[in-house]
Coordinates of C-alpha atoms and ligand atoms in Angstrom, one line a residue:
M24 CA 66.6 119.5 153.8
E25 CA 66.6 122.1 151.0
T26 CA 64.0 121.8 148.3
F27 CA 64.3 123.0 144.7
D28 CA 62.5 122.8 141.4
V29 CA 65.7 121.5 139.9
V30 CA 69.0 120.1 141.1
I31 CA 71.8 120.0 138.6
V32 CA 74.8 117.8 139.1
G33 CA 78.0 119.1 137.5
A34 CA 79.5 122.6 136.9
G35 CA 80.9 122.3 133.4
F36 CA 79.5 123.9 130.2
S37 CA 76.3 121.9 130.4
G38 CA 75.4 122.4 134.0
L39 CA 76.3 126.1 134.1
Y40 CA 74.3 126.9 131.0
L41 CA 71.3 125.1 132.4
L42 CA 71.5 126.8 135.7
H43 CA 71.6 130.2 134.0
R44 CA 68.6 129.4 131.7
L45 CA 66.3 127.7 134.2
R46 CA 66.9 130.4 136.8
S47 CA 66.1 133.0 134.2
E48 CA 62.8 131.3 133.6
G49 CA 61.9 131.4 137.3
F50 CA 62.7 127.9 138.4
S51 CA 64.5 127.5 141.8
V52 CA 67.7 125.7 141.0
R53 CA 70.8 124.5 142.9
L54 CA 73.9 123.2 141.2
L55 CA 76.1 120.7 143.0
E56 CA 79.7 120.2 142.0
A57 CA 82.2 117.7 143.3
Q58 CA 85.3 119.9 142.6
S59 CA 86.4 123.2 144.2
G60 CA 85.9 125.3 141.1
L61 CA 83.9 125.6 137.9
G62 CA 84.7 124.3 134.4
G63 CA 84.1 120.6 134.6
V64 CA 86.8 118.7 132.8
W65 CA 89.0 121.8 132.7
Q66 CA 89.1 121.9 136.5
A67 CA 90.1 118.2 136.7
N68 CA 92.5 117.9 133.7
R69 CA 95.4 120.0 134.9
Y70 CA 98.1 117.7 133.4
P71 CA 101.0 119.4 131.6
G72 CA 100.0 120.6 128.2
A73 CA 96.2 120.2 128.7
R74 CA 94.6 122.3 126.0
V75 CA 91.3 122.4 124.1
D76 CA 91.1 121.1 120.5
S77 CA 88.2 123.4 119.5
H78 CA 89.5 126.8 118.2
V79 CA 88.4 130.3 119.2
P80 CA 85.6 131.3 119.2
N81 CA 84.0 127.8 119.0
Y82 CA 84.7 126.7 122.6
E83 CA 82.8 129.4 124.5
Y84 CA 79.2 130.4 125.2
S85 CA 77.4 132.3 122.5
M86 CA 75.9 134.8 125.0
E87 CA 77.2 138.3 124.5
A88 CA 77.5 138.8 128.3
C89 CA 80.2 136.1 128.2
W90 CA 82.2 137.1 125.2
R91 CA 81.9 140.9 125.2
D92 CA 84.7 141.5 127.7
W93 CA 86.6 138.2 127.4
V94 CA 89.9 138.1 125.4
W95 CA 91.7 134.8 124.6
T96 CA 95.4 134.7 124.2
E97 CA 95.7 131.7 122.0
R98 CA 93.7 130.1 119.1
F99 CA 93.6 126.9 121.1
P100 CA 93.5 128.0 124.8
G101 CA 95.2 126.0 127.5
R102 CA 93.7 124.6 130.6
D103 CA 94.5 127.5 133.0
E104 CA 93.0 130.0 130.6
L105 CA 89.9 127.9 130.3
V106 CA 89.5 127.8 134.1
R107 CA 89.9 131.7 134.1
Y108 CA 87.2 131.9 131.4
F109 CA 84.8 129.9 133.7
E110 CA 85.6 132.4 136.5
H111 CA 84.7 135.2 134.1
V112 CA 81.4 133.4 133.2
D113 CA 80.6 133.0 136.9
R114 CA 81.0 136.8 137.4
A115 CA 79.2 137.7 134.2
L116 CA 76.1 135.6 134.9
D117 CA 76.3 135.7 138.7
L118 CA 76.2 131.9 138.9
G119 CA 78.0 131.2 142.2
R120 CA 75.2 132.1 144.5
D121 CA 73.3 129.0 143.4
I122 CA 76.3 126.6 143.3
D123 CA 77.6 124.3 146.1
L124 CA 81.2 123.3 145.4
D125 CA 83.1 120.5 147.1
T126 CA 79.8 118.6 147.0
R127 CA 80.2 115.1 145.5
I128 CA 76.8 113.4 145.0
E129 CA 76.7 109.8 146.1
T130 CA 73.0 108.8 145.9
C131 CA 69.9 110.0 144.0
R132 CA 66.6 108.4 144.8
F133 CA 63.2 109.0 143.2
G134 CA 60.5 108.7 145.8
E135 CA 56.7 108.2 146.0
D136 CA 56.3 112.0 146.4
R137 CA 57.6 112.3 142.8
R138 CA 60.7 114.0 144.0
W139 CA 64.4 113.2 143.9
T140 CA 66.4 113.0 147.1
I141 CA 70.0 113.8 146.4
T142 CA 72.7 113.1 149.0
A143 CA 76.2 114.3 149.0
Q144 CA 79.3 112.7 150.4
T145 CA 79.2 115.4 153.0
G146 CA 75.9 114.0 154.2
R147 CA 74.0 117.1 153.0
T148 CA 70.7 116.3 151.4
Y149 CA 68.6 118.1 148.8
K150 CA 65.1 117.5 147.4
A151 CA 64.1 118.4 143.8
S152 CA 61.3 117.8 141.4
F153 CA 63.8 117.4 138.5
L154 CA 67.3 116.0 138.5
M155 CA 69.6 117.2 135.7
M156 CA 72.7 115.0 135.3
C157 CA 75.5 117.1 133.8
T158 CA 78.3 114.9 134.9
G159 CA 80.0 115.0 131.5
F160 CA 81.5 112.2 129.4
G161 CA 84.8 112.1 131.2
S162 CA 84.4 112.5 134.9
K163 CA 85.5 108.9 135.7
P164 CA 89.2 108.4 134.9
Y165 CA 90.2 104.9 133.8
T166 CA 93.3 103.1 134.9
P167 CA 93.8 99.6 133.4
E168 CA 94.7 96.6 135.6
L169 CA 98.5 96.8 135.5
P170 CA 100.0 94.1 137.7
G171 CA 102.2 95.6 140.3
L172 CA 101.2 99.2 139.7
A173 CA 100.9 100.0 143.4
S174 CA 104.5 98.9 143.9
F175 CA 106.0 101.6 141.7
A176 CA 108.4 103.6 143.9
G177 CA 108.5 106.8 141.7
I178 CA 105.8 109.4 141.1
C179 CA 102.7 108.1 139.4
H180 CA 99.6 110.0 138.3
H181 CA 96.6 109.6 136.0
T182 CA 96.4 112.7 133.8
A183 CA 92.9 113.5 135.1
T184 CA 94.0 113.5 138.7
W185 CA 97.2 115.4 138.3
P186 CA 98.5 117.1 141.5
E187 CA 97.9 120.9 141.8
Q188 CA 101.6 121.5 142.6
G189 CA 102.6 119.8 139.3
V190 CA 105.4 117.4 138.5
D191 CA 108.8 118.5 137.3
F192 CA 110.0 116.4 134.4
A193 CA 113.4 118.0 134.2
G194 CA 116.3 115.6 134.3
R195 CA 114.0 112.7 135.1
R196 CA 113.2 109.4 133.4
V197 CA 109.6 109.6 132.4
G198 CA 107.2 106.9 131.1
I199 CA 103.9 107.7 129.5
I200 CA 101.3 104.9 129.1
G201 CA 98.7 105.8 126.5
T202 CA 98.8 107.9 123.3
G203 CA 95.3 109.4 123.1
A204 CA 94.6 113.1 123.4
S205 CA 96.1 113.5 126.9
G206 CA 99.1 111.3 126.1
V207 CA 100.0 113.4 123.0
Q208 CA 99.8 116.6 125.0
V209 CA 102.0 115.3 127.9
V210 CA 104.6 113.8 125.5
Q211 CA 105.1 117.3 123.9
E212 CA 105.7 118.7 127.4
A213 CA 107.9 116.0 128.7
A214 CA 110.2 115.5 125.6
P215 CA 112.1 118.8 125.9
H216 CA 112.8 118.3 129.6
A217 CA 113.0 114.7 130.5
E218 CA 116.4 112.9 130.7
R219 CA 114.7 110.0 129.1
L220 CA 111.1 109.7 127.8
V221 CA 109.6 106.3 127.1
V222 CA 106.2 106.3 125.4
F223 CA 104.2 103.1 125.6
Q224 CA 101.8 102.9 122.7
R225 CA 99.1 100.3 122.1
T226 CA 97.3 102.0 119.2
P227 CA 98.7 104.9 117.1
V228 CA 96.8 108.1 117.2
T229 CA 96.1 109.9 114.0
A230 CA 97.1 113.3 115.4
L231 CA 96.5 116.4 113.3
P232 CA 98.5 119.6 113.2
M233 CA 96.9 122.1 115.6
Q234 CA 98.2 125.2 113.8
Q235 CA 98.3 127.0 117.1
R236 CA 98.9 130.8 117.2
K237 CA 98.8 133.7 119.6
L238 CA 95.8 135.9 119.2
D239 CA 96.1 139.7 118.9
P240 CA 93.6 141.4 121.3
A241 CA 92.9 144.2 118.8
A242 CA 92.1 141.7 116.0
Q243 CA 90.0 139.7 118.3
A244 CA 88.0 142.8 119.4
A245 CA 87.4 143.6 115.7
A246 CA 86.3 140.0 115.0
K247 CA 83.6 140.3 117.6
A248 CA 81.5 142.3 115.2
D249 CA 80.9 139.0 113.4
Y250 CA 80.3 136.9 116.6
P251 CA 76.5 137.2 116.6
A252 CA 76.4 135.8 113.0
L253 CA 79.1 133.2 113.7
F254 CA 77.2 131.9 116.8
V255 CA 73.9 131.7 114.9
R256 CA 75.8 129.6 112.3
R257 CA 77.4 127.4 115.1
N258 CA 74.0 126.9 116.8
S259 CA 71.9 126.2 113.7
P260 CA 72.3 123.2 111.4
P261 CA 74.4 122.4 109.5
G262 CA 76.6 123.8 112.3
N263 CA 78.4 122.7 115.4
F264 CA 81.5 124.7 114.8
C265 CA 81.4 128.4 113.6
D266 CA 83.6 127.8 110.6
I267 CA 84.1 124.2 109.9
V268 CA 81.8 123.0 107.1
R269 CA 81.8 119.6 105.5
L270 CA 81.6 119.6 101.7
D271 CA 78.4 118.3 100.1
I272 CA 80.4 116.0 97.8
G273 CA 82.3 112.7 98.3
V274 CA 86.0 112.2 97.9
F275 CA 85.7 110.6 94.5
D276 CA 83.3 113.3 93.2
A277 CA 86.3 115.5 93.1
S278 CA 89.2 115.3 90.7
E279 CA 92.6 114.3 92.0
E280 CA 93.7 117.9 92.0
E281 CA 90.6 119.1 93.7
R282 CA 90.9 116.4 96.3
E283 CA 94.5 117.3 97.1
E284 CA 93.5 121.0 97.3
V285 CA 90.6 120.3 99.8
F286 CA 92.9 118.1 102.0
E287 CA 95.7 120.6 101.8
T288 CA 93.5 123.5 102.8
A289 CA 92.0 121.6 105.7
W290 CA 95.5 120.6 106.8
R291 CA 96.7 124.2 106.7
N292 CA 93.6 125.4 108.6
G293 CA 94.5 123.0 111.4
G294 CA 92.4 121.8 114.3
F295 CA 89.5 119.6 113.4
H296 CA 89.2 120.8 109.8
F297 CA 90.9 117.7 108.4
W298 CA 88.7 115.4 110.6
V299 CA 85.2 116.9 110.0
G300 CA 85.7 119.6 107.4
T301 CA 86.5 117.8 104.1
F302 CA 84.3 115.4 102.1
N303 CA 81.0 114.1 103.3
D304 CA 81.9 110.4 103.0
V305 CA 85.2 110.2 104.8
L306 CA 83.6 108.6 107.9
L307 CA 81.1 106.5 105.9
D308 CA 82.9 104.9 103.0
E309 CA 86.0 102.7 103.2
A310 CA 87.7 103.9 100.0
A311 CA 87.0 107.6 100.8
N312 CA 88.3 107.1 104.3
R313 CA 91.5 105.4 102.9
A314 CA 92.2 108.5 100.8
A315 CA 92.1 110.7 103.9
Y316 CA 94.2 108.3 105.8
D317 CA 96.8 108.1 103.0
F318 CA 97.1 111.9 102.9
W319 CA 97.5 112.0 106.7
R320 CA 100.0 109.1 106.6
D321 CA 102.3 110.6 104.0
K322 CA 102.3 114.0 105.7
T323 CA 103.1 112.4 109.0
R324 CA 105.7 109.9 107.9
A325 CA 107.7 112.7 106.2
R326 CA 108.2 114.2 109.7
I327 CA 109.6 111.0 111.3
D328 CA 113.3 110.2 110.8
D329 CA 113.4 106.5 111.6
P330 CA 111.3 104.4 109.2
A331 CA 110.8 101.7 111.9
V332 CA 109.4 104.4 114.2
A333 CA 107.3 105.8 111.4
D334 CA 105.8 102.3 110.8
L335 CA 104.6 102.3 114.4
L336 CA 103.4 105.9 114.5
A337 CA 101.9 106.2 111.0
P338 CA 101.7 102.7 109.6
I339 CA 101.4 102.1 105.8
E340 CA 98.2 100.3 106.3
P341 CA 95.6 102.1 108.5
P342 CA 95.3 100.6 112.0
Y343 CA 91.6 101.5 112.0
P344 CA 89.5 103.7 109.7
F345 CA 90.7 107.3 110.0
G346 CA 88.7 109.5 112.4
T347 CA 86.9 106.6 114.1
K348 CA 89.1 107.2 117.1
R349 CA 89.3 110.8 118.3
P350 CA 92.2 112.5 116.3
S351 CA 94.2 114.5 118.8
L352 CA 95.7 117.8 117.8
E353 CA 99.5 118.1 118.0
Q354 CA 102.2 120.7 118.1
G355 CA 105.4 118.9 117.2
Y356 CA 104.4 115.5 118.6
Y357 CA 105.9 113.5 115.8
E358 CA 109.2 115.4 115.9
C359 CA 109.5 114.4 119.6
F360 CA 110.3 110.9 118.4
N361 CA 113.3 112.2 116.4
Q362 CA 115.0 113.3 119.7
P363 CA 117.7 111.0 121.1
N364 CA 116.1 111.0 124.6
V365 CA 112.7 109.7 123.4
E366 CA 111.8 106.1 122.8
L367 CA 108.6 104.5 121.5
V368 CA 107.6 101.1 122.8
D369 CA 105.0 99.1 120.9
L370 CA 102.7 97.4 123.3
R371 CA 101.1 95.3 120.6
S372 CA 104.3 93.3 120.0
T373 CA 105.8 93.7 123.5
P374 CA 102.9 94.1 126.1
I375 CA 103.5 95.3 129.6
D376 CA 104.3 92.4 131.9
S377 CA 104.2 94.3 135.1
I378 CA 105.0 97.5 136.9
V379 CA 107.9 97.0 139.3
P380 CA 109.3 99.4 141.9
R381 CA 111.9 100.6 139.4
G382 CA 109.7 101.1 136.4
V383 CA 107.9 99.2 133.7
R384 CA 108.7 95.7 132.5
T385 CA 107.4 94.6 129.1
S386 CA 107.7 91.1 127.5
A387 CA 111.0 92.3 125.9
A388 CA 112.7 94.8 128.3
A389 CA 112.8 96.7 131.6
F390 CA 112.5 100.5 131.7
D391 CA 113.8 102.3 134.8
L392 CA 111.6 105.3 135.5
D393 CA 111.3 108.1 138.0
V394 CA 107.8 109.3 136.8
L395 CA 105.0 107.2 135.4
V396 CA 102.1 109.1 133.6
L397 CA 98.9 107.2 133.1
A398 CA 97.3 108.8 130.1
T399 CA 94.8 106.0 129.9
G400 CA 91.6 107.9 129.5
F401 CA 88.1 107.5 131.0
D402 CA 85.3 105.1 131.6
A403 CA 83.7 107.5 129.1
N404 CA 80.1 108.4 128.7
T405 CA 78.6 106.2 131.4
G406 CA 81.3 106.0 134.1
G407 CA 80.4 109.3 135.8
L408 CA 76.7 108.4 136.0
T409 CA 77.0 104.8 137.1
A410 CA 79.5 105.9 139.8
I411 CA 76.5 107.5 141.5
D412 CA 73.9 105.3 143.2
I413 CA 70.9 106.5 141.2
R414 CA 67.6 104.8 141.9
G415 CA 64.5 105.3 139.8
N416 CA 61.1 103.6 140.0
D417 CA 60.8 100.6 142.3
D418 CA 64.3 101.3 143.6
K419 CA 65.8 100.2 140.3
S420 CA 69.5 101.2 140.0
L421 CA 70.9 103.0 136.9
A422 CA 74.1 100.9 137.0
G423 CA 72.0 97.7 137.1
A424 CA 69.7 98.9 134.3
W425 CA 72.8 99.6 132.1
S426 CA 74.8 96.5 133.1
A427 CA 74.0 94.8 129.7
G428 CA 74.0 98.0 127.7
V429 CA 72.7 101.6 127.7
D430 CA 69.1 102.4 126.7
T431 CA 67.9 106.0 126.6
H432 CA 65.4 108.0 124.7
L433 CA 67.3 110.5 122.6
G434 CA 70.2 110.3 125.0
M435 CA 68.2 112.6 127.3
A436 CA 66.1 110.3 129.5
V437 CA 66.2 106.7 130.8
P438 CA 63.1 104.6 131.0
G439 CA 62.0 104.1 134.7
F440 CA 64.0 107.2 135.9
P441 CA 61.3 109.8 135.9
N442 CA 62.1 113.5 136.0
M443 CA 65.8 112.8 135.4
L444 CA 67.4 114.2 132.3
M445 CA 71.0 114.0 131.1
L446 CA 73.1 116.6 129.1
Y447 CA 76.2 115.5 127.2
G448 CA 75.3 112.0 128.2
P449 CA 75.5 108.6 126.6
Q450 CA 73.6 108.2 123.3
S451 CA 73.5 111.9 122.5
A452 CA 75.9 113.6 120.1
T453 CA 78.3 114.4 123.1
A454 CA 81.9 113.8 121.9
F455 CA 80.9 114.4 118.2
C456 CA 79.6 117.8 119.2
N457 CA 81.6 120.8 120.1
G458 CA 81.0 121.1 123.9
P459 CA 79.4 124.5 124.3
T460 CA 77.3 124.0 121.2
C461 CA 75.8 120.8 122.7
A462 CA 75.4 122.5 126.1
E463 CA 73.4 125.3 124.6
F464 CA 71.1 123.3 122.3
Q465 CA 70.4 120.6 124.9
G466 CA 70.0 123.3 127.6
E467 CA 67.5 125.2 125.5
W468 CA 65.6 121.9 124.8
V469 CA 65.4 121.1 128.5
T470 CA 64.3 124.6 129.4
R471 CA 61.5 124.6 126.9
L472 CA 60.4 121.1 128.1
L473 CA 60.2 122.3 131.7
Q474 CA 58.3 125.4 130.7
R475 CA 55.8 123.3 128.8
M476 CA 55.3 121.0 131.8
R477 CA 54.8 123.9 134.1
A478 CA 52.3 125.5 131.7
Q479 CA 50.3 122.3 131.3
G480 CA 50.4 121.4 135.0
H481 CA 52.4 118.3 134.6
S482 CA 54.8 117.2 137.4
L483 CA 56.1 114.0 136.0
I484 CA 57.9 113.0 132.7
D485 CA 59.2 109.5 131.9
T486 CA 59.9 107.5 128.7
T487 CA 59.2 103.9 127.9
A488 CA 61.3 100.8 127.5
E489 CA 60.2 100.6 123.8
M490 CA 61.6 104.1 123.1
G491 CA 64.8 103.2 124.9
N492 CA 65.2 100.0 122.8
A493 CA 64.3 101.9 119.6
W494 CA 67.0 104.6 120.2
T495 CA 69.6 101.9 120.9
A496 CA 68.6 100.1 117.8
H497 CA 68.9 103.3 115.8
L498 CA 72.5 103.9 117.1
A499 CA 73.4 100.3 116.3
M500 CA 72.2 100.9 112.8
L501 CA 74.4 104.0 112.7
A502 CA 77.4 102.1 114.0
D503 CA 76.9 99.6 111.1
S504 CA 76.3 102.1 108.4
T505 CA 79.3 104.3 109.3
L506 CA 82.9 103.2 109.9
F507 CA 82.6 103.7 113.7
G508 CA 81.4 100.2 114.5
R509 CA 84.6 98.7 113.1
T510 CA 86.9 100.3 115.6
D511 CA 87.5 99.5 119.2
S512 CA 87.3 103.0 120.7
W513 CA 85.8 104.7 123.7
Y514 CA 83.0 105.8 121.4
M515 CA 82.1 102.1 121.4
G516 CA 82.8 101.5 125.1
A517 CA 85.6 99.2 123.9
N518 CA 88.3 100.8 126.0
I519 CA 86.9 99.3 129.2
P520 CA 87.2 95.5 129.7
G521 CA 83.8 93.9 130.0
K522 CA 81.8 97.0 129.0
H523 CA 79.0 96.3 126.6
R524 CA 80.1 97.2 123.1
Q525 CA 77.8 99.7 121.5
L526 CA 78.0 103.1 119.9
L527 CA 77.7 105.5 122.8
N528 CA 77.6 108.8 120.9
Y529 CA 75.4 109.9 118.1
P530 CA 77.9 110.4 115.2
N531 CA 76.3 113.4 113.6
A532 CA 75.5 116.4 115.7
D533 CA 73.2 118.0 113.1
A534 CA 71.1 114.8 112.7
Y535 CA 71.0 114.4 116.4
R536 CA 69.7 118.0 116.8
D537 CA 67.0 117.2 114.2
H538 CA 65.8 114.3 116.3
L539 CA 65.5 116.6 119.3
R540 CA 63.6 119.2 117.2
H541 CA 61.3 116.6 115.8
C542 CA 60.6 115.3 119.3
E543 CA 59.6 118.8 120.4
V544 CA 57.4 119.7 117.5
S545 CA 55.6 116.4 117.8
D546 CA 54.8 117.4 121.4
Y547 CA 57.5 115.2 122.9
E548 CA 56.8 111.9 121.1
G549 CA 58.1 109.0 123.2
F550 CA 57.7 110.8 126.5
V551 CA 54.9 110.2 129.0
F552 CA 53.6 113.1 131.1
R553 CA 51.5 113.0 134.2
Ligands
LIG615 P1 82.1 118.3 132.2 O1 82.9 119.4 131.7 O2 82.8 116.9 132.2 O3 81.6 118.6 133.6 C1 81.0 117.6 134.4 C2 81.1 118.0 135.9 O4 80.4 117.1 136.7 C3 82.5 118.0 136.4 O5 82.9 119.2 137.0 C4 82.5 116.9 137.5 O6 83.3 117.2 138.6 C5 81.0 116.9 137.9 N1 80.6 115.7 138.5 C6 80.8 114.4 138.0 N2 80.3 113.5 138.9 C7 79.8 114.3 140.0 C8 79.3 113.9 141.3 N3 79.0 112.6 141.6 N4 78.9 114.9 142.1 C9 79.1 116.2 141.8 N5 79.7 116.6 140.6 C10 80.1 115.6 139.7 N6 85.2 119.0 123.8 C11 85.2 119.8 122.7 O7 84.2 120.2 122.2 N7 86.4 120.2 122.2 C12 87.6 119.8 122.8 O8 88.6 120.2 122.3 C13 87.6 119.0 124.0 N8 88.7 118.7 124.6 C14 88.6 117.9 125.7 C15 89.8 117.6 126.4 C16 89.8 116.8 127.5 C17 91.1 116.5 128.2 C18 88.6 116.3 128.0 C19 88.5 115.4 129.2 C20 87.4 116.6 127.3 C21 87.4 117.4 126.2 N9 86.2 117.8 125.5 C22 86.3 118.6 124.4 C23 84.9 117.3 126.0 C24 84.4 118.1 127.1 O9 84.0 117.2 128.1 C25 83.2 119.0 126.7 O10 83.7 120.0 125.8 C26 82.6 119.8 127.9 O11 83.5 119.9 129.0 C27 81.4 119.1 128.4 O12 80.9 119.8 129.5 P2 79.9 119.2 130.5 O13 79.4 120.2 131.4 O14 78.9 118.4 129.8 O15 80.8 118.1 131.3

């Protein structure tokens, strides 16, 4: 059995950053990854059109060794380019020598020797003083119970388990269930090629224009002179993105003309600007939110030919407060529905009855299909963690501890699971934080914590049930005082039947980072060291 100071599970932005930092500080570290390559979600999500929604240079490490010689081709890079970026990072930081790929972890047990024993599906076992769970928010795909799904005679794949050889849509009848971020991206790829495309929508997405463009290598090289300053801004509050800043005023503090101008500018800038880069009360106040929705609705409806289809894609009345479900970025998504080969099916009024060998049967009609795409998302935030048999003190299981809801201290530690920390996990800023930003500030926090323990001769860290309850109560208060609590979304765990409904991500990355900082300067209040 191999023994390390630290075992990290997961080779996405979080795990790789932590490996680099802890190793640099002299800890012995091994990173274990289920997939055959690096990049986390970008390794797994190889469905047609998979693309990041954070624009260059936000979605990359701030370390010069990683950006100096790297050139992106597009403002919003696609999945293959992201995987190549992780190969570049691997070379730049020499990470691979401490990574075991194709190593899916099945059990993690904390023993009386104050160490974790970690066992892979392969039977290989590792021992470590510290266990760092970097399994991400979306490593467990979710497929709803669809009666008869196994009987479908055509090609059927979940977007997150897409086959490496791909699927040809040309001349085929394609059905897509789900219109979240992945669904939007696959629709755009299938619509130009499919003989017939049927999009099954339960809830409309408030997709925003990506404003994609090719990047000129020379301009990018010149822009790098500003990268150090940009990354300082991204990594210090108020920051999260290099160049998206929320105004310090509310929607109705501005005149009508100023409001229009702010919304227009954010719209033209594209990406997440319209979601998180306008007024400070859009996600807090119903009337402010409605103003943002109405702007989005009018812009969007103008692009859809058929008013009945527009009523489904961009209803007059908001289906939920704008931005409380993740707004996807689109490139011509709404125009797809003007094509004669594309049809929208409203699952609210005509739910799926069953999947049959020939296709999908709803309460109103039957749709013959050759390909069925399940763009149905993830058991987000918790699914990747509870899929592993993690046992803490007294053989208590993590899945059991969370069966009636998640409790953590700061989204970093779980009471009764000593020496286990989570990055990009439940109850931290996670999906409200640009991925690499979160990986870096949580990674730095963990690195300093372990250095402090080493300096003070401590070998054990835990938190208490009271701290777990208090953090959960704090998030519940945030759910109530923002508009997030009103919407059934995966932020609330509400996309999974039977899952406890609670706000699973801290909805303000800056405030979350302040909590981590406060904890550190108060000598890790809420943690117990031995
Ligand atoms: P991940 O990238 O999820 O990596 C987790 C790793 O853990 C995976 O490689 C997985 O295989 C591994 N793992 C899980 N379970 C086990 C196990 N039992 N044993 C071994 N290994 C295991 N964020 C943004 O900021 N902007 C975006 O535009 C954006 N777009 C996204 C689009 C998609 C389709 C998805 C799914 C996510 C997107 N995200 C985006 C969020 C994204 O998850 C983060 O940006 C970032 O990937 C988080 O990195 P991570 O290392 O924490 O987790």
